[in-house]
């Protein structure tokens, strides 16, 4: 190494000054190692020794301040080796020991004294966070339970039900492949090729319809205990818009991490994930959504990844994590996945159309076309394989673009195999046409046949090889025991405060407050100091009480019907990983709304009650307020039940409007002689009972001309309202329990 100039690449992007390096030793040494090591019981464990031996060392201009340490990921040099006899390959986790330092004059080793100085500066071994100025434990270097995924001849069909007949559509046709710890496997193919379906099958999220073939995890079938070891990042970012990055990850840590960890340890884990993913600058920024500005698209995607890696999963599945991102942000996202894979985890992701830089970061590649397997193997050998069967690009292009052109049947700028040309020529001669190019269907059939005859048998033989894991680890993986990250009460408490923070912005929005205040003022002006000494004035005041009972029946219903349909995606996502019990979520969701729901009625009644000149007594005011509260809670229950049973906002809104109108009409307010076969509906109508209770509170003896019969002390009405509060909510809970989780 030249003493006048030298640059050492490291993982941070800032530059650090250091003393001039000493002359290096003559023999290079391996400086990083991460590979499965058999323990005393015969099972493997992942050990990792961190250093900077696998970083790039290059020349840089000399400066007055001395030498600089500069961050550059491109300084990494990875050497992939493949065993020619067995066809096996060294994974990323087991090949890190092949890193070398590189200079323009040749291969040289990094001096040990400089390594120690750099270790002290970067804190790579001790986990020192330079930006935060404190020591922390690196999450991705934690020991991970290794899981090997194998899938053989996987076929998937969906049943299409028509009006008069049913048919089957084959989505996947005999897909075979594998992924091991330390590898990043990419599923690539055009739209509609079955990438997301295969990913859902591998993650255990699709179990219906017709599935054939075998999918094993450490040679064992899927079990519910795997949910705690699998992370799944959906294509759509399903997050709460009004929670900050720190709150989102903290709540995930509190709910998903095991009970053996204290609350402080879980919060520390959340902060570690924030620093690992480079989210420290936006940790106090809200996530945002369609109508709320928040973090950027790349930061939102990293938050989704952090939600899954916070529990240190063994398997991580991602559905198109780079969709909608620019090339630089997409590269950083894939770099995060590389770092996760380097820590010994198995990472499987779908990718639509990666750039050349992204493509070269994949360890293994599965290329799909129309549900069939076109290639499986090392990503670096994909173009060489297609060249061996006669498909070579005529111009320099992105290898991913070349592969997708083949999968789509696009033969422009691609040389055609002589076998295929001869086959098409002979076929066209019989039909009387000449110089016809192969159709996309003919090219697809040729590619599928070429893979099955040349590669498929070799790959299937590799899958038969025994795994380097013990039987005890297999038994542990297949255990049916389900472990919750928190007790029922802890889940309820966490979900309660999360719901309160998320929905306070909606309930206390200026539009809703303005709506309630405007209606209250208008009512107060219309019934200004109403006089009950006359029969007409009494009827007018009874009309006000009727409007109050109707308004606080309609308003809560049409607010509550949006509750579960709007959170369906989040509920499916969190229930799929057993984040909490459904009962804890349901009770927390319904009770966290009460403090916010009861604030506006208090303001409303304070304005209307005294402007209209109702019975001026503290006792009667609070009794009227209690009746309104009871009506709101009962009406909410009806809205929750309708929303949970339909899970469709349009359908729920239509049904709710019809139901509430029926309750109001059947109560006898407009029709004095209601037929007996429909009059029973008034007993399950909160409008009917709340109106009678408001009359009882305002008038000790209800005048006969108001046509309110059989009103005693109001106990029956209160009991009916309380029964509706619990009955409607029970129906909502049963509907949620019967709802199927969608993948």
XYZ file of C-alpha atoms in Angstrom:
743
model
C 0.000 0.000 0.000
C 1.330 3.429 -0.872
C 1.945 5.517 2.209
C 1.247 8.727 0.358
C -2.295 7.899 -0.476
C -4.762 5.273 0.603
C -8.484 4.988 1.005
C -10.376 2.489 3.012
C -14.034 1.870 2.228
C -16.308 1.256 5.159
C -20.021 1.108 5.908
C -20.598 4.742 6.922
C -20.949 7.525 4.410
C -18.992 10.159 6.321
C -15.185 10.539 6.201
C -12.914 9.954 9.158
C -9.311 10.984 9.497
C -6.676 8.578 10.689
C -2.922 8.305 10.958
C -0.867 7.142 7.927
C -0.977 3.357 7.615
C 1.969 1.176 8.416
C 3.397 -1.229 5.854
C 1.103 -4.252 5.387
C 2.107 -7.862 6.047
C 2.921 -10.007 3.040
C 0.255 -12.687 3.395
C -3.427 -11.904 3.112
C -5.823 -13.388 5.610
C -9.520 -14.034 5.537
C -11.155 -11.279 7.478
C -14.809 -12.125 7.676
C -16.550 -15.368 8.275
C -20.164 -16.396 8.608
C -21.056 -20.021 8.101
C -23.070 -22.793 9.730
C -21.074 -24.527 12.446
C -22.229 -27.738 14.059
C -22.785 -27.407 17.780
C -22.275 -29.995 20.445
C -25.668 -31.542 19.806
C -25.121 -31.917 16.135
C -27.318 -28.979 15.063
C -25.969 -26.057 13.161
C -25.687 -22.542 14.426
C -24.657 -19.422 12.606
C -21.452 -17.785 13.781
C -20.213 -14.551 12.362
C -16.952 -12.647 12.774
C -17.220 -9.046 11.709
C -14.340 -7.065 10.283
C -13.529 -4.967 7.285
C -11.677 -7.589 5.305
C -14.409 -7.841 2.708
C -14.428 -4.102 2.007
C -12.704 -2.485 -0.895
C -9.362 -0.803 -0.423
C -8.434 1.551 -3.234
C -6.223 4.520 -3.911
C -7.358 8.054 -3.258
C -5.665 11.434 -3.450
C -3.673 12.573 -0.452
C -5.049 15.415 1.634
C -3.567 17.569 4.307
C -5.654 16.006 6.937
C -4.312 12.565 6.203
C -6.160 9.550 4.861
C -9.925 9.311 4.529
C -12.335 6.517 5.129
C -15.113 6.720 2.576
C -18.345 4.759 2.338
C -18.942 2.857 -0.859
C -20.986 -0.241 -1.222
C -19.542 -0.805 -4.659
C -16.239 -1.485 -2.987
C -17.453 -4.908 -1.990
C -15.999 -7.807 -3.930
C -17.860 -11.060 -3.557
C -16.483 -14.315 -4.851
C -19.111 -16.951 -5.641
C -17.879 -20.500 -5.807
C -19.800 -23.483 -7.028
C -18.964 -27.086 -6.465
C -18.747 -28.675 -9.881
C -19.279 -32.194 -8.585
C -22.313 -31.700 -6.393
C -23.748 -28.657 -8.062
C -23.998 -26.926 -4.657
C -23.118 -23.326 -4.131
C -21.734 -21.351 -1.277
C -24.373 -19.067 0.165
C -23.797 -15.500 1.095
C -23.642 -16.398 4.750
C -20.996 -19.071 4.238
C -18.875 -17.311 1.637
C -18.142 -14.101 3.456
C -14.740 -15.542 4.345
C -13.709 -15.168 0.704
C -13.479 -11.376 0.933
C -10.194 -9.677 -0.004
C -8.923 -6.150 -0.007
C -8.230 -4.858 -3.475
C -5.965 -2.166 -4.858
C -5.093 -1.134 -8.372
C -1.694 -2.787 -8.072
C -3.059 -6.182 -7.079
C -4.468 -8.108 -4.133
C -3.137 -6.997 -0.771
C -4.210 -7.556 2.791
C -5.375 -4.954 5.232
C -2.870 -4.358 8.062
C -3.981 -5.664 11.408
C -3.151 -2.426 13.210
C -5.287 -0.457 10.763
C -8.096 -2.962 11.212
C -7.987 -2.396 14.948
C -7.989 1.383 14.463
C -10.913 1.205 12.064
C -12.802 -1.103 14.408
C -12.352 1.429 17.158
C -13.566 4.233 14.883
C -16.529 2.447 13.310
C -17.537 0.412 16.318
C -18.498 -2.469 14.035
C -17.747 -5.111 16.617
C -19.203 -3.276 19.580
C -22.224 -1.864 17.772
C -21.449 1.790 18.441
C -23.795 4.169 16.696
C -21.696 7.176 15.732
C -24.668 9.354 14.783
C -26.541 8.748 18.018
C -23.388 8.761 20.111
C -24.303 5.668 22.082
C -23.621 1.979 22.116
C -26.232 -0.333 20.661
C -26.555 -3.950 19.655
C -26.745 -4.702 15.958
C -29.989 -6.506 15.214
C -28.934 -8.195 11.980
C -25.941 -9.857 13.610
C -28.093 -11.760 16.102
C -28.187 -15.522 15.938
C -30.969 -16.720 13.645
C -32.681 -20.081 13.578
C -31.726 -21.421 10.101
C -34.583 -22.516 7.848
C -34.087 -24.176 4.452
C -37.026 -23.861 2.073
C -37.599 -26.480 -0.612
C -40.485 -26.702 -3.061
C -40.957 -29.398 -5.678
C -43.461 -29.590 -8.549
C -45.717 -26.935 -7.036
C -48.947 -26.548 -8.983
C -51.751 -24.170 -8.149
C -55.216 -23.882 -9.643
C -58.105 -21.560 -8.956
C -61.719 -22.559 -9.397
C -63.720 -20.051 -11.427
C -67.408 -20.273 -10.614
C -69.766 -19.106 -13.306
C -73.524 -18.808 -13.412
C -74.102 -22.226 -14.957
C -70.708 -23.948 -14.745
C -67.331 -23.952 -13.038
C -63.871 -24.124 -14.541
C -60.278 -24.394 -13.372
C -57.425 -22.071 -14.248
C -53.861 -23.209 -13.685
C -51.704 -20.444 -12.223
C -48.491 -22.386 -11.474
C -47.274 -25.405 -13.421
C -44.685 -27.536 -11.659
C -42.349 -24.997 -10.004
C -39.240 -26.404 -8.305
C -36.608 -24.530 -6.338
C -35.002 -23.881 -2.968
C -33.557 -21.165 -0.763
C -31.108 -21.495 2.096
C -29.974 -19.218 4.942
C -27.730 -16.409 3.737
C -29.268 -16.289 0.258
C -31.408 -13.721 -1.517
C -33.749 -15.511 -3.918
C -35.535 -13.361 -6.515
C -38.756 -14.414 -8.235
C -38.847 -12.608 -11.567
C -41.280 -12.658 -14.447
C -43.777 -10.527 -16.349
C -47.110 -9.478 -14.872
C -49.472 -12.422 -14.438
C -46.715 -15.040 -14.417
C -47.519 -16.245 -10.886
C -44.809 -14.524 -8.814
C -47.079 -13.309 -6.018
C -49.003 -16.594 -5.972
C -45.792 -18.578 -5.524
C -44.632 -16.189 -2.800
C -47.937 -16.573 -0.953
C -47.706 -20.361 -1.177
C -44.152 -20.392 0.173
C -45.092 -18.125 3.067
C -48.093 -20.271 4.023
C -50.643 -17.538 3.287
C -52.527 -19.390 0.564
C -54.103 -22.697 1.468
C -57.366 -22.750 -0.466
C -58.166 -23.815 -4.032
C -56.130 -26.662 -5.541
C -52.479 -26.951 -4.481
C -50.229 -29.816 -5.556
C -46.580 -30.548 -4.912
C -44.512 -30.300 -1.734
C -43.231 -27.296 0.200
C -40.987 -28.036 3.170
C -39.162 -26.002 5.783
C -36.145 -27.919 7.074
C -37.744 -30.975 5.447
C -40.931 -30.475 7.493
C -44.351 -29.283 6.250
C -45.787 -25.914 7.200
C -46.935 -25.534 10.798
C -48.546 -22.657 12.692
C -45.418 -22.311 14.818
C -43.670 -20.987 11.696
C -45.700 -17.781 11.858
C -43.346 -16.392 14.484
C -40.329 -17.168 12.284
C -41.671 -15.800 8.989
C -41.847 -12.164 7.981
C -44.012 -11.098 5.040
C -43.851 -7.622 3.471
C -46.835 -6.996 1.217
C -46.647 -5.019 -1.996
C -48.981 -2.363 -0.618
C -47.638 -0.504 2.407
C -50.224 -1.307 5.095
C -49.471 1.151 7.898
C -51.350 3.581 10.122
C -51.073 7.017 8.558
C -51.044 9.123 11.749
C -48.483 7.122 13.740
C -44.835 8.115 13.622
C -42.085 5.759 12.493
C -40.967 5.189 16.074
C -44.506 4.554 17.323
C -45.187 2.101 14.494
C -42.111 0.004 15.199
C -42.485 0.291 18.977
C -46.049 -1.037 18.932
C -44.930 -3.875 16.643
C -42.115 -4.738 19.062
C -44.413 -4.690 22.093
C -46.902 -7.035 20.433
C -44.619 -9.436 18.533
C -41.494 -9.916 20.630
C -41.611 -12.721 23.226
C -42.818 -12.199 26.773
C -39.381 -13.006 28.149
C -38.252 -9.541 27.069
C -39.083 -6.525 29.193
C -40.803 -3.447 27.826
C -37.530 -1.514 27.837
C -35.798 -4.279 25.890
C -38.574 -4.273 23.294
C -38.392 -0.505 22.911
C -34.617 -0.760 22.549
C -35.074 -3.386 19.824
C -37.358 -0.968 17.971
C -34.729 1.762 18.144
C -32.077 -0.675 16.907
C -34.212 -1.437 13.856
C -34.643 2.282 13.209
C -30.880 2.802 13.135
C -30.241 -0.383 11.170
C -32.578 0.759 8.398
C -31.373 4.364 8.381
C -34.670 5.798 9.656
C -33.270 7.829 12.545
C -33.818 11.166 10.791
C -37.532 10.515 10.221
C -38.314 8.546 13.385
C -40.613 11.310 14.694
C -42.360 11.883 11.338
C -45.802 10.404 10.756
C -46.140 7.672 8.145
C -48.673 9.583 6.068
C -51.076 8.356 3.439
C -53.160 9.415 0.478
C -54.413 12.621 2.116
C -51.710 13.147 4.747
C -48.116 14.036 4.015
C -45.541 11.881 5.751
C -42.340 9.993 5.046
C -41.118 9.238 1.533
C -41.944 6.071 -0.394
C -38.561 4.490 0.263
C -38.750 5.255 3.981
C -42.268 3.843 4.130
C -41.055 0.644 2.483
C -38.204 0.368 5.001
C -40.703 0.800 7.835
C -42.662 -2.151 6.427
C -39.456 -4.196 6.343
C -38.640 -3.092 9.893
C -42.068 -4.289 11.043
C -41.070 -7.805 9.991
C -37.364 -7.994 10.868
C -38.007 -6.607 14.346
C -38.710 -10.150 15.545
C -35.509 -11.467 13.899
C -37.291 -13.849 11.493
C -35.590 -16.798 9.873
C -37.560 -16.346 6.650
C -38.392 -13.022 5.058
C -40.760 -12.791 2.082
C -41.278 -9.542 0.176
C -43.747 -8.833 -2.621
C -42.206 -6.362 -5.091
C -40.466 -4.135 -2.513
C -39.109 -1.798 -5.216
C -42.377 -1.029 -7.007
C -42.987 2.704 -7.309
C -39.477 3.642 -6.154
C -36.786 5.427 -8.124
C -33.607 3.543 -9.031
C -31.531 4.946 -6.162
C -34.177 4.246 -3.517
C -34.773 0.784 -4.981
C -31.043 0.055 -4.807
C -30.944 1.078 -1.158
C -33.947 -1.137 -0.413
C -32.293 -4.152 -2.045
C -29.113 -3.318 -0.144
C -31.108 -3.627 3.067
C -32.227 -7.082 1.934
C -28.596 -7.975 1.183
C -27.619 -7.007 4.714
C -30.481 -9.078 6.129
C -29.392 -12.088 4.070
C -25.791 -11.659 5.151
C -26.887 -12.127 8.763
C -27.932 -15.708 7.997
C -31.585 -15.235 7.107
C -33.400 -16.659 4.092
C -34.808 -13.845 1.955
C -37.244 -14.420 -0.914
C -38.585 -11.490 -2.919
C -40.547 -10.914 -6.089
C -39.166 -8.332 -8.471
C -40.795 -6.914 -11.580
C -38.092 -5.219 -13.635
C -34.868 -4.575 -11.708
C -31.998 -2.472 -12.933
C -28.702 -4.129 -13.782
C -27.226 -3.101 -10.426
C -30.145 -4.679 -8.584
C -30.002 -7.836 -10.674
C -26.350 -8.517 -9.818
C -27.156 -8.405 -6.099
C -29.384 -11.479 -6.268
C -27.900 -14.821 -5.240
C -30.505 -17.056 -6.880
C -33.119 -16.414 -9.503
C -36.401 -18.033 -10.500
C -37.700 -16.881 -13.873
C -41.389 -17.519 -14.476
C -43.351 -17.231 -17.669
C -47.079 -17.955 -17.909
C -46.908 -19.956 -14.703
C -44.060 -22.212 -15.925
C -40.467 -22.382 -14.738
C -37.989 -21.042 -17.291
C -34.881 -20.902 -15.096
C -33.744 -21.626 -11.555
C -30.169 -21.257 -10.387
C -27.473 -18.712 -9.659
C -28.520 -15.302 -10.947
C -25.024 -14.704 -12.291
C -25.351 -17.795 -14.522
C -28.771 -16.988 -16.007
C -27.521 -15.265 -19.157
C -24.908 -17.979 -19.687
C -27.625 -20.647 -19.493
C -29.813 -18.954 -22.092
C -26.757 -18.446 -24.300
C -26.160 -22.197 -24.126
C -29.620 -22.850 -25.583
C -29.140 -20.266 -28.332
C -30.745 -17.137 -26.879
C -28.235 -14.278 -26.891
C -28.952 -10.527 -26.911
C -27.822 -8.787 -30.085
C -27.133 -5.527 -28.269
C -25.798 -4.682 -24.833
C -28.744 -4.590 -22.438
C -29.732 -5.081 -18.853
C -29.730 -8.859 -18.152
C -33.067 -8.544 -16.342
C -34.569 -6.832 -19.386
C -33.221 -9.611 -21.619
C -34.747 -12.319 -19.412
C -38.117 -10.578 -19.219
C -38.164 -10.220 -23.012
C -37.719 -13.979 -23.303
C -40.424 -14.632 -20.700
C -42.795 -12.323 -22.595
C -41.995 -13.925 -25.954
C -40.342 -10.785 -27.333
C -37.690 -11.944 -29.838
C -36.530 -8.566 -31.118
C -32.801 -7.934 -30.511
C -32.374 -11.607 -29.553
C -30.795 -14.411 -31.551
C -33.036 -17.417 -31.975
C -31.963 -21.019 -31.421
C -31.376 -22.931 -34.620
C -33.600 -25.756 -33.360
C -36.516 -23.392 -32.902
C -35.973 -21.722 -36.270
C -35.856 -25.101 -38.004
C -39.017 -26.208 -36.233
C -40.874 -23.044 -37.210
C -39.567 -23.226 -40.789
C -40.752 -26.791 -41.282
C -44.122 -25.953 -39.788
C -44.558 -22.908 -42.014
C -43.567 -24.809 -45.179
C -46.446 -27.143 -44.590
C -48.770 -24.152 -44.221
C -47.468 -22.365 -47.314
C -45.865 -19.386 -45.497
C -42.237 -18.313 -45.465
C -39.894 -16.236 -43.324
C -42.309 -16.344 -40.352
C -40.880 -15.718 -36.899
C -41.704 -17.929 -33.920
C -44.786 -16.856 -32.018
C -44.558 -16.073 -28.291
C -46.304 -19.386 -27.577
C -43.718 -21.343 -29.576
C -40.836 -19.567 -27.859
C -42.406 -20.249 -24.472
C -42.799 -23.950 -25.220
C -39.180 -24.141 -26.377
C -37.851 -22.452 -23.211
C -39.907 -24.696 -20.923
C -38.817 -27.837 -22.783
C -35.154 -26.739 -22.796
C -35.146 -26.210 -19.024
C -36.859 -29.525 -18.309
C -34.434 -31.506 -20.457
C -31.190 -29.759 -19.485
C -31.478 -28.482 -15.906
C -34.635 -29.673 -14.146
C -33.413 -33.174 -13.263
C -30.144 -31.857 -11.824
C -31.964 -29.353 -9.628
C -34.376 -31.996 -8.337
C -31.449 -34.249 -7.380
C -29.897 -31.404 -5.412
C -33.114 -31.022 -3.423
C -32.851 -34.657 -2.319
C -29.583 -33.994 -0.507
C -29.917 -34.124 3.316
C -29.838 -30.850 5.207
C -27.071 -30.074 7.726
C -29.499 -29.792 10.634
C -30.369 -32.043 13.526
C -33.656 -33.827 14.134
C -34.217 -31.776 17.284
C -34.341 -28.601 15.219
C -36.886 -30.176 12.884
C -39.099 -31.145 15.829
C -38.852 -27.625 17.249
C -39.893 -26.165 13.923
C -42.931 -28.430 13.560
C -44.210 -27.802 17.094
C -47.909 -26.789 16.991
C -47.551 -24.549 20.064
C -48.530 -20.901 19.547
C -46.658 -18.285 21.561
C -48.185 -14.851 22.039
C -45.840 -11.914 22.455
C -47.952 -10.390 25.243
C -50.697 -11.370 27.643
C -54.327 -10.597 26.836
C -54.390 -7.544 29.079
C -51.118 -6.240 27.629
C -52.448 -6.702 24.101
C -55.610 -4.818 25.011
C -53.665 -1.970 26.615
C -51.254 -1.591 23.691
C -54.015 -1.723 21.077
C -56.144 0.724 23.077
C -53.472 3.424 23.146
C -52.489 2.741 19.550
C -56.084 3.170 18.426
C -56.483 6.321 20.502
C -53.411 7.927 18.927
C -54.348 6.895 15.410
C -57.993 7.997 15.388
C -57.857 11.176 17.441
C -57.074 13.090 14.256
C -60.268 11.855 12.591
C -62.598 12.317 15.531
C -61.259 15.755 16.448
C -61.074 17.042 12.892
C -62.373 20.549 12.254
C -64.991 19.246 9.797
C -66.634 16.984 12.357
C -66.498 19.581 15.120
C -67.911 22.243 12.791
C -70.728 19.911 11.744
C -71.823 19.218 15.312
C -71.479 22.835 16.443
C -73.426 24.154 13.460
C -76.330 21.770 14.025
C -76.344 22.549 17.760
C -76.504 26.296 17.155
C -79.259 25.939 14.549
C -81.333 23.798 16.917
C -80.771 26.266 19.724
C -81.971 29.144 17.554
C -85.031 27.270 16.285
C -86.104 26.194 19.788
C -84.876 29.314 21.557
C -86.287 29.262 25.117
C -89.172 26.989 24.149
C -92.295 27.350 26.279
C -93.993 24.236 27.620
C -96.894 25.991 29.290
C -99.004 25.562 26.184
C -99.860 22.375 24.342
C -98.267 23.647 21.136
C -95.038 24.597 22.916
C -94.944 21.195 24.556
C -95.296 19.437 21.227
C -92.552 21.634 19.790
C -90.180 20.690 22.606
C -91.060 17.017 22.175
C -90.081 17.435 18.526
C -86.659 18.691 19.647
C -86.195 15.635 21.859
C -87.212 13.421 18.958
C -84.637 15.084 16.693
C -81.905 14.628 19.326
C -82.671 10.904 19.596
C -82.696 10.525 15.796
C -79.539 12.589 15.213
C -77.481 10.705 17.801
C -78.803 7.472 16.312
C -77.882 8.228 12.708
C -74.543 9.917 13.370
C -72.836 7.072 15.339
C -74.149 4.368 12.999
C -72.701 5.946 9.878
C -69.428 6.586 11.684
C -69.066 3.055 13.048
C -69.777 1.206 9.779
C -66.398 2.402 8.435
C -64.467 0.968 11.389
C -63.688 -2.580 10.308
C -63.882 -2.228 6.495
C -61.237 0.506 6.587
C -58.951 -1.574 8.811
C -59.506 -4.854 7.010
C -56.079 -4.837 5.328
C -54.320 -4.094 8.620
C -56.398 -6.690 10.468
C -55.580 -9.351 7.873
C -51.882 -8.483 7.995
C -51.586 -8.567 11.785
C -53.780 -11.622 12.326
C -51.793 -13.550 9.704
C -48.721 -13.351 11.944
C -50.601 -13.935 15.222
C -49.769 -10.478 16.524
C -52.704 -10.438 18.952
C -55.906 -12.196 19.891
C -58.977 -11.109 17.992
C -60.907 -10.581 21.224
C -58.247 -8.175 22.540
C -58.300 -6.235 19.271
C -62.096 -6.059 19.155
C -62.564 -4.805 22.695
C -59.668 -2.361 22.400
C -61.006 -1.089 19.076
C -64.498 -0.474 20.409
C -63.489 1.007 23.770
C -60.772 3.302 22.383
C -63.473 5.081 20.364
C -65.635 5.872 23.389
C -63.634 8.795 24.861
C -63.580 10.498 21.475
C -67.173 9.624 20.606
C -68.553 11.051 23.847
C -66.732 14.386 23.647
C -68.824 15.909 20.856
C -72.213 14.971 22.411
C -71.217 16.844 25.575
C -70.493 20.013 23.570
C -73.670 19.513 21.541
C -75.917 19.116 24.566
C -74.342 22.040 26.440
C -75.359 24.322 23.575
C -78.796 22.920 22.788
C -79.981 22.233 26.330
C -79.652 25.767 27.630
C -80.486 27.605 24.390
C -83.719 25.641 24.043
C -84.588 26.182 27.702
C -85.010 22.537 28.667
C -85.507 21.554 32.283
C -82.902 23.590 34.165
C -81.573 21.159 36.718
C -78.170 19.554 37.079
C -79.800 16.193 37.737
C -81.983 16.326 34.643
C -79.143 17.627 32.479
C -76.873 14.721 33.378
C -79.711 12.228 32.999
C -80.365 13.582 29.500
C -76.636 13.333 28.767
C -76.621 9.733 30.020
C -79.537 8.833 27.726
C -77.703 10.334 24.736
C -74.550 8.390 25.680
C -76.534 5.170 25.884
C -78.118 5.837 22.488
C -74.691 6.516 20.937
C -73.134 3.315 22.283
C -76.106 1.217 21.123
C -76.110 2.830 17.678
C -72.372 2.235 17.400
C -72.960 -1.440 18.054
C -75.391 -1.630 15.138
C -72.896 0.125 12.842
C -70.084 -2.200 13.923
C -72.250 -5.256 13.301
C -73.261 -4.109 9.812
C -69.709 -3.141 8.854
C -68.159 -6.353 10.181
C -70.748 -8.592 8.500
C -70.405 -7.018 5.034
C -66.827 -5.590 5.046
C -67.868 -3.390 2.141
C -68.429 0.315 2.721
C -70.985 0.836 -0.064
C -73.065 -2.173 0.892
C -72.818 -1.337 4.600
C -73.910 2.263 4.032
C -76.954 1.139 2.048
C -77.995 -1.457 4.623
C -77.456 0.951 7.523
C -79.644 3.651 5.979
C -82.461 1.181 5.334
C -82.191 -0.297 8.828
C -82.188 3.020 10.687
C -85.110 4.352 8.644
C -87.050 1.172 9.351
C -86.376 1.495 13.080
C -87.564 5.095 13.058
C -90.745 4.405 11.069
C -91.662 1.260 13.006
C -91.386 3.141 16.299
C -94.848 4.674 15.830
C -93.670 8.274 15.493
C -95.268 8.778 12.087
C -97.767 5.904 11.900
C -100.060 5.540 14.867
C -101.462 2.125 13.960
C -98.461 -0.009 13.037
C -99.356 -3.546 11.846
C -98.638 -6.230 14.416
C -96.335 -8.255 12.145
C -93.862 -5.347 11.960
C -94.492 -3.492 15.209
C -92.024 -5.721 17.078
C -89.145 -3.886 15.353
C -89.548 -0.948 17.731
C -88.245 -3.046 20.603
C -84.822 -3.355 18.915
C -84.812 0.314 17.875
C -82.553 2.609 19.913
C -84.465 5.643 18.538
C -87.675 4.383 20.099
C -86.180 3.778 23.545
C -84.010 6.912 23.681
C -86.947 9.167 22.735
C -89.136 7.679 25.467
C -86.327 8.094 28.012
C -85.756 11.738 27.074
C -89.474 12.426 27.523
C -89.399 10.711 30.927
C -86.410 12.826 32.029
C -87.981 16.129 30.946
C -91.532 15.445 32.140
C -92.358 13.469 35.230
C -95.770 12.764 33.763
C -95.798 12.601 29.988
C -98.867 14.394 28.589
C -101.375 12.059 26.899
C -101.538 14.058 23.687
C -97.912 13.057 22.910
C -99.201 9.493 22.302
C -96.504 7.789 24.403
C -98.054 4.805 26.123
C -96.879 2.407 28.820
C -94.008 4.603 29.979
C -93.348 3.709 33.612
C -90.073 4.496 35.361
C -87.874 3.881 32.295
C -86.177 0.740 33.608
C -87.395 -1.383 30.686
C -86.042 1.113 28.175
C -82.653 1.275 29.881
C -82.444 -2.522 30.048
C -83.327 -2.783 26.346
C -80.640 -0.245 25.411
C -77.991 -2.037 27.468
C -78.988 -5.356 25.873
C -78.586 -3.806 22.410
C -75.127 -2.482 23.345
C -73.834 -5.993 23.986
C -75.942 -7.893 21.447
C -74.920 -5.801 18.452
C -71.263 -5.964 19.456
C -71.453 -9.703 19.892
C -72.785 -10.012 16.335
C -69.903 -7.842 15.127
C -67.351 -10.030 16.915
C -68.834 -13.230 15.484
C -68.718 -11.718 11.998
C -65.035 -10.837 12.425
C -64.279 -14.304 13.766
C -65.854 -15.913 10.699
C -64.057 -13.614 8.284
C -61.451 -15.458 6.234
C -57.943 -14.085 6.112
C -57.087 -12.981 2.591
C -53.552 -13.327 1.294
